[in-house]
mmCIF file of C-alpha atoms in Angstrom:
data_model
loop_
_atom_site.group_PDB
_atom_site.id
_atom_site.type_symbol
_atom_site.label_atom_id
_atom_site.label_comp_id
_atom_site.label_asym_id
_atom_site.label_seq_id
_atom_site.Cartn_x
_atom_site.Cartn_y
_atom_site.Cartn_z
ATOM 1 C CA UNK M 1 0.000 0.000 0.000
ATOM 2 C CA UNK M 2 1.642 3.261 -0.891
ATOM 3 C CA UNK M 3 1.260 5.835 1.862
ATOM 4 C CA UNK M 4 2.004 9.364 0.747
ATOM 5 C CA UNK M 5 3.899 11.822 3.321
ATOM 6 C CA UNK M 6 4.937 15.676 2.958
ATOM 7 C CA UNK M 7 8.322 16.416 2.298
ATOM 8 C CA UNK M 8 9.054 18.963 4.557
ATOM 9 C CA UNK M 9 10.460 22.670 3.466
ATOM 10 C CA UNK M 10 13.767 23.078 5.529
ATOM 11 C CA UNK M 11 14.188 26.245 4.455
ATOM 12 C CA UNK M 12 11.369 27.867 6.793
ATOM 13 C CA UNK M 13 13.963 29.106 9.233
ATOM 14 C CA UNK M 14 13.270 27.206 12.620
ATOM 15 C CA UNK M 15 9.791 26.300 12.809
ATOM 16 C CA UNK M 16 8.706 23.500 15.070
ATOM 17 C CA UNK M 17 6.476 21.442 12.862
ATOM 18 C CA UNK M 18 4.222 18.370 13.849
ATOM 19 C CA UNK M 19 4.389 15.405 11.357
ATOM 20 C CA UNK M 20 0.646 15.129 10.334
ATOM 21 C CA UNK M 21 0.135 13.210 6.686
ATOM 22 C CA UNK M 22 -2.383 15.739 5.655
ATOM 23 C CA UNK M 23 -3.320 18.747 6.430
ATOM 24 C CA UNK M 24 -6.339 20.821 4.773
ATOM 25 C CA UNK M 25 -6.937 24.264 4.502
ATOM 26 C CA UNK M 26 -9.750 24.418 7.104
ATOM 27 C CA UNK M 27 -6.682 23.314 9.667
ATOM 28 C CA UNK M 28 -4.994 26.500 8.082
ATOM 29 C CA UNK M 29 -7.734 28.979 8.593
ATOM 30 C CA UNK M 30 -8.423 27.596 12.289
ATOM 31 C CA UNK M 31 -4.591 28.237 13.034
ATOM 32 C CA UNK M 32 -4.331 31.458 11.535
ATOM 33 C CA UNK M 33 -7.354 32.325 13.469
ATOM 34 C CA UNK M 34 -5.385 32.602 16.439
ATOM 35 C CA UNK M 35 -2.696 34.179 15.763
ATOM 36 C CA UNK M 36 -1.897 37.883 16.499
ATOM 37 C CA UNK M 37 -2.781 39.092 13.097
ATOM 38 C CA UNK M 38 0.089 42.582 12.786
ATOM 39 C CA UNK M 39 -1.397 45.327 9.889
ATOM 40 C CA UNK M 40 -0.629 44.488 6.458
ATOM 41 C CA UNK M 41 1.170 47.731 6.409
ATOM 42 C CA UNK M 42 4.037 48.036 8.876
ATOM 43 C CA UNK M 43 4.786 51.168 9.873
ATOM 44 C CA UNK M 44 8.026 50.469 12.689
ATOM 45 C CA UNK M 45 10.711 47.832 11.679
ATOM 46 C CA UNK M 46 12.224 47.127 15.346
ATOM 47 C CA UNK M 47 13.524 44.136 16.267
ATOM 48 C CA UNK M 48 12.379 41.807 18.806
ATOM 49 C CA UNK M 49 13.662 42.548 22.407
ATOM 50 C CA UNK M 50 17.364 41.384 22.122
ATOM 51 C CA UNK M 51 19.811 40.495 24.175
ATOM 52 C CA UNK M 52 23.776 39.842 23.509
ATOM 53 C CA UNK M 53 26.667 39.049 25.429
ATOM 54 C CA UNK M 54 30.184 38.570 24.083
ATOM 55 C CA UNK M 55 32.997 36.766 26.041
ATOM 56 C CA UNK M 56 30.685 34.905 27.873
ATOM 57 C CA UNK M 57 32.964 31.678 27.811
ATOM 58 C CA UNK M 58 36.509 32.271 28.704
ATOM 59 C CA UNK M 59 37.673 28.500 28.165
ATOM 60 C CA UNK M 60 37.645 29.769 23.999
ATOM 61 C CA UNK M 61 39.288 32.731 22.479
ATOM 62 C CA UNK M 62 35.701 33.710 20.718
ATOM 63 C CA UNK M 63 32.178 33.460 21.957
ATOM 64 C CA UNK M 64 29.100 35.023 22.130
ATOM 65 C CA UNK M 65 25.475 34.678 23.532
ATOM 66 C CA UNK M 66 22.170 36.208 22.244
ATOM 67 C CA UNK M 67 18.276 36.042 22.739
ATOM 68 C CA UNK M 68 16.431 37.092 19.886
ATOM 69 C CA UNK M 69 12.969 37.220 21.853
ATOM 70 C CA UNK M 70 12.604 33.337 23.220
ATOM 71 C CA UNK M 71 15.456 32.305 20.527
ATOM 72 C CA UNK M 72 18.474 31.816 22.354
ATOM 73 C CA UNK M 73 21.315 30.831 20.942
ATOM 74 C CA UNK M 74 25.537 29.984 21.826
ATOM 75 C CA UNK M 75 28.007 30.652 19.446
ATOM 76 C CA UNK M 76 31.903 29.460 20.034
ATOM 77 C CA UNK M 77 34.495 30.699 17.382
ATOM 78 C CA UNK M 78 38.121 28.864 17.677
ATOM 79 C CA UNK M 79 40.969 30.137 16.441
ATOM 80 C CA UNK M 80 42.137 29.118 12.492
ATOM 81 C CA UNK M 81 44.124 26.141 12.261
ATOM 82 C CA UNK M 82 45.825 24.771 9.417
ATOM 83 C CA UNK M 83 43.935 22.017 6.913
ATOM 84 C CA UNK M 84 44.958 18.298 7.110
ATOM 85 C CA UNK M 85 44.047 17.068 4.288
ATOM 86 C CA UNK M 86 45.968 18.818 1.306
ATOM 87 C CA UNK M 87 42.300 18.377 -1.226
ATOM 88 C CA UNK M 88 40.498 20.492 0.298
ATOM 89 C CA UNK M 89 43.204 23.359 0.464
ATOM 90 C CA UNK M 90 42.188 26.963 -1.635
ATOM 91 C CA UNK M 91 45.712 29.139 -2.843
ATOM 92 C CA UNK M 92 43.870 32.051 -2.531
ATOM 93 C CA UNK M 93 41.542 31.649 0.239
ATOM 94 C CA UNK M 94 40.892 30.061 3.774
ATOM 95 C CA UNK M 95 38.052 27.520 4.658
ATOM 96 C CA UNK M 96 35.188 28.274 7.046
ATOM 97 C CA UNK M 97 33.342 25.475 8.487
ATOM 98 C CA UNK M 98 29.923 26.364 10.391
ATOM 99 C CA UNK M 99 28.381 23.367 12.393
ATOM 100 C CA UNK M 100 24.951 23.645 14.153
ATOM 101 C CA UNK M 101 23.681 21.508 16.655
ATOM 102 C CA UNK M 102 20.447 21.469 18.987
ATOM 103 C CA UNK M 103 20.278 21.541 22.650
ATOM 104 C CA UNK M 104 18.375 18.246 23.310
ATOM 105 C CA UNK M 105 15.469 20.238 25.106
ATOM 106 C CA UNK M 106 15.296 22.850 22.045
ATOM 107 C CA UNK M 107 13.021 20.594 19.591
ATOM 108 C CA UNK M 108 10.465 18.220 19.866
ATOM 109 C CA UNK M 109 11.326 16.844 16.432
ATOM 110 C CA UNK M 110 14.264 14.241 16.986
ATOM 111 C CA UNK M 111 13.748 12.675 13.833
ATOM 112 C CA UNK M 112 14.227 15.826 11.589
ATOM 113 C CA UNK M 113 17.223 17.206 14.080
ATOM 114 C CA UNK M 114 20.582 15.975 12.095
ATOM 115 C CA UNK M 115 18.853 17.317 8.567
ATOM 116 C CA UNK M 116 18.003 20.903 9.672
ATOM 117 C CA UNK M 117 21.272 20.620 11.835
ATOM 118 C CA UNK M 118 23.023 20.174 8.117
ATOM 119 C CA UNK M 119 21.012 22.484 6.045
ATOM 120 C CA UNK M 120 21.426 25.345 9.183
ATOM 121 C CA UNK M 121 24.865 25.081 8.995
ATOM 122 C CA UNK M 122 25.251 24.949 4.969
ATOM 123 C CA UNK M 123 23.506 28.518 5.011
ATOM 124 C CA UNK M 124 25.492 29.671 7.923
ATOM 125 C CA UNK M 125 27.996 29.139 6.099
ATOM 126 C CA UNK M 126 27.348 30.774 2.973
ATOM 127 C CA UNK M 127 26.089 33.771 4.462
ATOM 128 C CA UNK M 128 29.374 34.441 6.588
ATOM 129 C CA UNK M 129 31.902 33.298 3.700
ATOM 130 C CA UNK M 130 31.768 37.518 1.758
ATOM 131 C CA UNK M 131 32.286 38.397 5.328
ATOM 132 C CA UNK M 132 35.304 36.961 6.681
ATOM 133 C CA UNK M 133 38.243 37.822 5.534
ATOM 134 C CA UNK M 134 39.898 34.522 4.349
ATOM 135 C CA UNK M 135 42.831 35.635 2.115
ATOM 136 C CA UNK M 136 44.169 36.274 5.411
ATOM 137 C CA UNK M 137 44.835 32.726 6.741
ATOM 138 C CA UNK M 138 45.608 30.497 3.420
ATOM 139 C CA UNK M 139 44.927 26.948 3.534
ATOM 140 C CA UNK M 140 44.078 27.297 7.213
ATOM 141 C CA UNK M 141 40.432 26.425 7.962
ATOM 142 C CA UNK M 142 38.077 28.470 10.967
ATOM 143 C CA UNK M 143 35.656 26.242 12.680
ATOM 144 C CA UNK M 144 31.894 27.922 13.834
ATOM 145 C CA UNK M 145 29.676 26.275 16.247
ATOM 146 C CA UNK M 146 26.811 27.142 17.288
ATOM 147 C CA UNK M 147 24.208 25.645 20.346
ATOM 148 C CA UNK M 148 20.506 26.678 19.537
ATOM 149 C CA UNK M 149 19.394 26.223 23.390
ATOM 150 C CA UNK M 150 15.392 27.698 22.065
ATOM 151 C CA UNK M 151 13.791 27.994 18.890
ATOM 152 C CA UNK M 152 11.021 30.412 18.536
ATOM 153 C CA UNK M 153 11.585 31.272 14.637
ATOM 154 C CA UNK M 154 13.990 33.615 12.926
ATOM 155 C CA UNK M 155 16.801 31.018 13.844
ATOM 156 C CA UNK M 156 18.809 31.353 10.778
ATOM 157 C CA UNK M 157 18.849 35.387 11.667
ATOM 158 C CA UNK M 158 19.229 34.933 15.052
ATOM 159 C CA UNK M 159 22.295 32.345 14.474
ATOM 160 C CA UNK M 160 23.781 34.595 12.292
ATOM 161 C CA UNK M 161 24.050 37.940 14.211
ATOM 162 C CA UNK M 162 25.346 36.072 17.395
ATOM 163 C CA UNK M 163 28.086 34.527 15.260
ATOM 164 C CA UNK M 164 29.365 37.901 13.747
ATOM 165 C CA UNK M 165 29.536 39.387 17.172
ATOM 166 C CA UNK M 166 31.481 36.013 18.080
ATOM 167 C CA UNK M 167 33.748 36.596 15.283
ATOM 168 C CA UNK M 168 35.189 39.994 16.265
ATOM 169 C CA UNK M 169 35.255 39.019 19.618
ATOM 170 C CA UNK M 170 37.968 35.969 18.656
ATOM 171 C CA UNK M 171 39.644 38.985 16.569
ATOM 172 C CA UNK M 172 38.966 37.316 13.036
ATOM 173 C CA UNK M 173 39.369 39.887 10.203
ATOM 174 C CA UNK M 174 35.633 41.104 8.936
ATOM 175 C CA UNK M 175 35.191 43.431 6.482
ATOM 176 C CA UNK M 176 32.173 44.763 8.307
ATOM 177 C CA UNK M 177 29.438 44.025 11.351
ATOM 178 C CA UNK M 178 26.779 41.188 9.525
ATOM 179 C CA UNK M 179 23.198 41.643 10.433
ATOM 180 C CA UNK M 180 20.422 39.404 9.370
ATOM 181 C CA UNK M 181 16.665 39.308 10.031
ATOM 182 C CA UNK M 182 13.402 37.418 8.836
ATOM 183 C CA UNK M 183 10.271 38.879 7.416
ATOM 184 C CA UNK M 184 7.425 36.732 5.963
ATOM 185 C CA UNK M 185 3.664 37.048 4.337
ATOM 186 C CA UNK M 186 1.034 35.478 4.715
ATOM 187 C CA UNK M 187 -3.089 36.500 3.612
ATOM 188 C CA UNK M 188 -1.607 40.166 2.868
ATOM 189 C CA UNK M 189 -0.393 40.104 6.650
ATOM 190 C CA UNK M 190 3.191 40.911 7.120
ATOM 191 C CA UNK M 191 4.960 39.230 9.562
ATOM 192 C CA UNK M 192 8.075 40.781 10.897
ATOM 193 C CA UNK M 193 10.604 38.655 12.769
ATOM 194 C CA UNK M 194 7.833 36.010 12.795
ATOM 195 C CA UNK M 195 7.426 33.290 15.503
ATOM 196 C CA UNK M 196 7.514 29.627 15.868
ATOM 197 C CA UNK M 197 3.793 29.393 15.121
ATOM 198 C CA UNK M 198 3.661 31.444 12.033
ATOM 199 C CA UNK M 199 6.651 29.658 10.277
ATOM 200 C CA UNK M 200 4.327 26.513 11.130
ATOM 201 C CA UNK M 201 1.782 27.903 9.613
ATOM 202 C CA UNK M 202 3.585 28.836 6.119
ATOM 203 C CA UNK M 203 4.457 25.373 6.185
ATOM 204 C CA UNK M 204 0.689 24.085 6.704
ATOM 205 C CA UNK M 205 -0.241 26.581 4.015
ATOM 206 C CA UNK M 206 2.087 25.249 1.500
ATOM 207 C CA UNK M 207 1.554 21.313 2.711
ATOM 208 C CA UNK M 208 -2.520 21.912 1.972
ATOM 209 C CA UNK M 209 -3.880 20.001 -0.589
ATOM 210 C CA UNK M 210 -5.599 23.156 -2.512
ATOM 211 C CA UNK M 211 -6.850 23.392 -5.920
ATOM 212 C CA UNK M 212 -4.474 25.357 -8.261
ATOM 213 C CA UNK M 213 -7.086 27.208 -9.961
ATOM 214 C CA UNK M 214 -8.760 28.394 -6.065
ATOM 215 C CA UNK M 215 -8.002 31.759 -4.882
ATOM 216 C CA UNK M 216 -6.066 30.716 -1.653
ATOM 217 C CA UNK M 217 -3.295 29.304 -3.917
ATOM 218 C CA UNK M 218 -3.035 32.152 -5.839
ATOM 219 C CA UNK M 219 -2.719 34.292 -2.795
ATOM 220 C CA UNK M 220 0.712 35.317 -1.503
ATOM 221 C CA UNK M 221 2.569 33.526 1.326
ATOM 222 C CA UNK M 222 6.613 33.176 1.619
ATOM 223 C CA UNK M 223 9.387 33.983 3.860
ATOM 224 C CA UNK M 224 12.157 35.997 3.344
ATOM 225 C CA UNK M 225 15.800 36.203 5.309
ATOM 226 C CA UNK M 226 18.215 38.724 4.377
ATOM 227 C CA UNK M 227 21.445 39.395 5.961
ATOM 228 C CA UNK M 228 23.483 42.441 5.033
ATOM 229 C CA UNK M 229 26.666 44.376 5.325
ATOM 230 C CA UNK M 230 24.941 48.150 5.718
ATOM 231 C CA UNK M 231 29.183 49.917 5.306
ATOM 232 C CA UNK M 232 29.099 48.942 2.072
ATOM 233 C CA UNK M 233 25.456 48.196 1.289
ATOM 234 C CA UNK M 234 25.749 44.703 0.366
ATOM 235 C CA UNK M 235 23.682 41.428 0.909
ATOM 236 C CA UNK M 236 25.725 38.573 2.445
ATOM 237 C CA UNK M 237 22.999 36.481 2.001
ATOM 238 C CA UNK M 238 19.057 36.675 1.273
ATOM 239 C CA UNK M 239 17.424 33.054 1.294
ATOM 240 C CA UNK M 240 13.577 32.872 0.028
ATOM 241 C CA UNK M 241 11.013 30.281 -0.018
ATOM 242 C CA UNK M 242 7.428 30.327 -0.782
ATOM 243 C CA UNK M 243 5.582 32.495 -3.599
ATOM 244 C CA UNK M 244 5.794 36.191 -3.544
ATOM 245 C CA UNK M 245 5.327 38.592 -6.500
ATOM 246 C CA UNK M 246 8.760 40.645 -7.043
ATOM 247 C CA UNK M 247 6.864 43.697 -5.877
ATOM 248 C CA UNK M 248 6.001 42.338 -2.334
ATOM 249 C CA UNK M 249 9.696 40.278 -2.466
ATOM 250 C CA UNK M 250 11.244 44.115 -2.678
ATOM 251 C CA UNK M 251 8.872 45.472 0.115
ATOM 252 C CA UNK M 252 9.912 42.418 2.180
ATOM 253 C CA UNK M 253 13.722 42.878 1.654
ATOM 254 C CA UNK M 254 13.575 46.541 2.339
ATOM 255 C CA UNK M 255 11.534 45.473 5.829
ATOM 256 C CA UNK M 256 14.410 43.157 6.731
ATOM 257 C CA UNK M 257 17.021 45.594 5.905
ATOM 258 C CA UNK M 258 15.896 48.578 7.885
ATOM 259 C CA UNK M 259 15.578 46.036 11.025
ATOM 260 C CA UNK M 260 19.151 45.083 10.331
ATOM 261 C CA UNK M 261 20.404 49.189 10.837
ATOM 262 C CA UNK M 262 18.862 49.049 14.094
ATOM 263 C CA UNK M 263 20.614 45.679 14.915
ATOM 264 C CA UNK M 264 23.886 46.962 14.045
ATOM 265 C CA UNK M 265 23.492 49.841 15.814
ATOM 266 C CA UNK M 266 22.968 47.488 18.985
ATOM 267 C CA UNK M 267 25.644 45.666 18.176
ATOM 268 C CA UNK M 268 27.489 48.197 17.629
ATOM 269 C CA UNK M 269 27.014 49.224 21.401
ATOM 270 C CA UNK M 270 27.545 46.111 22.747
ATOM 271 C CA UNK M 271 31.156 45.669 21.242
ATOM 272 C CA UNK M 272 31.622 49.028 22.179
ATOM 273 C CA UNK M 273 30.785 48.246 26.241
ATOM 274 C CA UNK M 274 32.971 44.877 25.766
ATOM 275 C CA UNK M 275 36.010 46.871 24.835
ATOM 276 C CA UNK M 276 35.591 49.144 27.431
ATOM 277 C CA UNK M 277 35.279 46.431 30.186
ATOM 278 C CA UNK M 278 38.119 44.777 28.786
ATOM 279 C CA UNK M 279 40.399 48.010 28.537
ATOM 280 C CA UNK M 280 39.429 48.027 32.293
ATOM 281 C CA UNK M 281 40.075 44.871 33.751
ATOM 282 C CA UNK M 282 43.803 44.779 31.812
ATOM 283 C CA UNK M 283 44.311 48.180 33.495
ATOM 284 C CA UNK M 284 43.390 46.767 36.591
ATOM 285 C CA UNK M 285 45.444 43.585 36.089
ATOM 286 C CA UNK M 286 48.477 46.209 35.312
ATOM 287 C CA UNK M 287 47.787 47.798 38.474
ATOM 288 C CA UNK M 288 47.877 44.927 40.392
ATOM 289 C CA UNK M 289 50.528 43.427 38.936
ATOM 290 C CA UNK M 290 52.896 46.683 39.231
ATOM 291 C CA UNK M 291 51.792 46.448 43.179
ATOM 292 C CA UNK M 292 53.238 43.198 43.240
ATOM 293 C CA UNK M 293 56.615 44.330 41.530
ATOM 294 C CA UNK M 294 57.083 46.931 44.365
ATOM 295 C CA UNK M 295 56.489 44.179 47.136
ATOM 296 C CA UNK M 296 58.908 42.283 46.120
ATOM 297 C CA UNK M 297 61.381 44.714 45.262
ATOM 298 C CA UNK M 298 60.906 46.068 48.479
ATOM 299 C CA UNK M 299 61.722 42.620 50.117
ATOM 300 C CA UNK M 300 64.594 41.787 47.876
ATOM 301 C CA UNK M 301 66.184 45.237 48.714
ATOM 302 C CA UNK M 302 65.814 44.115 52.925
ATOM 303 C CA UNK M 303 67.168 41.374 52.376
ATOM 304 C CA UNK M 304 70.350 42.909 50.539
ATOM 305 C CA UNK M 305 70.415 45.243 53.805
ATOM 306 C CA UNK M 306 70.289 42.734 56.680
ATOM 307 C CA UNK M 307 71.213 39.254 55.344
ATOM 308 C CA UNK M 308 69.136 36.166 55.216
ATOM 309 C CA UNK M 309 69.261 34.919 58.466
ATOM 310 C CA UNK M 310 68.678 38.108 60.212
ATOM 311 C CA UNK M 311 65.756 39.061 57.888
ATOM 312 C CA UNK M 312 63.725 35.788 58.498
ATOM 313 C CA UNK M 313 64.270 36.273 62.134
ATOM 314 C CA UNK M 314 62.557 40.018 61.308
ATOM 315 C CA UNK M 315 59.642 37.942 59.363
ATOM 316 C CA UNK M 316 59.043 35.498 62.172
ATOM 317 C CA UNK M 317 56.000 36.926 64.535
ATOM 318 C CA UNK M 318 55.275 34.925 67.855
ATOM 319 C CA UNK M 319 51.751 33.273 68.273
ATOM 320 C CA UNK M 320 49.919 35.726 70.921
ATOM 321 C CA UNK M 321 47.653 32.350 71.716
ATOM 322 C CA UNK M 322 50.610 30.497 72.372
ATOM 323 C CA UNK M 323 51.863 30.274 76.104
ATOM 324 C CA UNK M 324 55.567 31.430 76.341
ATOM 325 C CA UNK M 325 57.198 28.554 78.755
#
């Protein structure tokens, strides 16, 4: 008996997606029902509430935390280190290697965990390649990892902000900050930095077994991730799936770009504070160490004065608790 499944769309960036056979579109117009429906119009492109830490590991040269809303996500950047095998050396470039894993608690979906583990880390990859600066470490290769401890959409973004403020905090070469964010559509509703939920209900939308010729297929409903470089107004990256007419895929990308300025500008800040608090605690390290030099200079110089055995006898201080005989 031949038993027909979906094929799932691993490009929807993170959603958490049950395996049902079938759904139909009266399942999609019950879940869309409840969702927070935004105006189809935005009028403010802020991010979600963020928060990043770099340095947060100080067993690695490189690291960096960040939650992206209830996204959370670890990023760990090594050092380069030279290629073993001489076939996969470049002569004009270095390698970079991404690898994403999930936390065991982060998905419900074991099954599906090493494939969208894979294709993560393939697009990771591609969109931090134009901006790392690999003619600087020849045949040398620069490992990425990254721990996604929660996934509530945008992960691809989320992963990929968090591991260009890792990058400059290992000192790797960039030719500028990276910034990425998602934007989707869905009914002529415009999703910015959509959730879990509405990336799982894209992927209902596009696993319904509709008509061509009915009106919901015809209607609009993608998502779009685009990360950029804003010095030089470039796109690192911008991965697309669904349909979209090119005048809503424009709209969408120029959504996604304006959140990106205001992500760089908090990035920005927060590399700012971490130099700062690292200027500090090596000035505070100097300090202490230059008290330490004057200690013992001042005891060496003593002991040049009164000779050893009369200086220890000047170190040694009688117990008050002990009875003198």
């Amino acid at each position: 008996m031949l038993r027909v499944t979906q094929t799932k769309n691993s490009l929807l960036d993170g959603a958490t997606i049950a395996n049902n056979l079938y759904t139909t579109p009266k399942d999609c117009e019950e879940f869309f029902e409840t969702l927070d429906k935004p105006s189809e119009d935005p009028k403010t492109f802020a991010p979600r509430k963020t928060f990043i830490r770099a340095g947060v590991l100080t067993t690695v040269r490189g690291s960096a935390y960040m939650e992206y809303g209830n996204t959370k996500i670890l990023a760990i950047v090594a050092p380069p280190h030279e290629l073993m095998r001489a076939s996969a050396r470049r002569m004009n470039m270095g390698v970079i290697n991404c690898y994403v894993n999930f936390a065991a608690f982060a998905t419900g979906e074991l099954e599906s965990v090493p494939e969208r583990e894979r294709l993560l880390g393939s697009m990771l990859t591609k969109a931090l390649e134009p901006v790392v600066c690999r003619t600087e470490f020849l045949n040398f290769q620069l490992d990425i990892r990254v721990l996604i401890l929660d996934d509530d959409g945008c992960l691809l973004s989320t992963a990929i902000n968090c591991c260009g403020v890792a990058l400059v905090e290992c000192g790797i070469s960039t030719y500028d900050l990276i910034t990425a964010s998602t934007a989707c559509v869905y009914r002529n509703h415009v999703f910015l930095n959509p959730s879990a939920k509405v990336e799982e209900l894209l992927w209902k939308h596009r696993g319904a077994q509709v008509k061509p010729e009915s009106e919901s297929a015809a209607q609009e409903h993608g998502l779009i991730i685009t990360a950029s470089m804003d010095t030089f107004d470039q796109i690192a990256q911008c991965q697309q799936c669904g349909y979209l007419n090119p005048e809503t895929y424009v709209k969408l990308m120029d959504y996604t770009l304006a959140i990106n300025r205001s992500l760089r500008q908090l990035i920005r800040q927060v590399l700012t504070t971490r130099v700062k608090e690292q200027h500090e605690l090596d000035l505070r390290e100097k300090t202490e160490s230059a008290l330490e030099d004057k200690k013992l200079k001042e005891i060496i110089e003593r002991l040049q004065q009164k000779g050893l055995d009369e200086f220890i006898q000047s170190n040694i201080k009688e117990d008050p608790y002990v009875k003198r005989m």
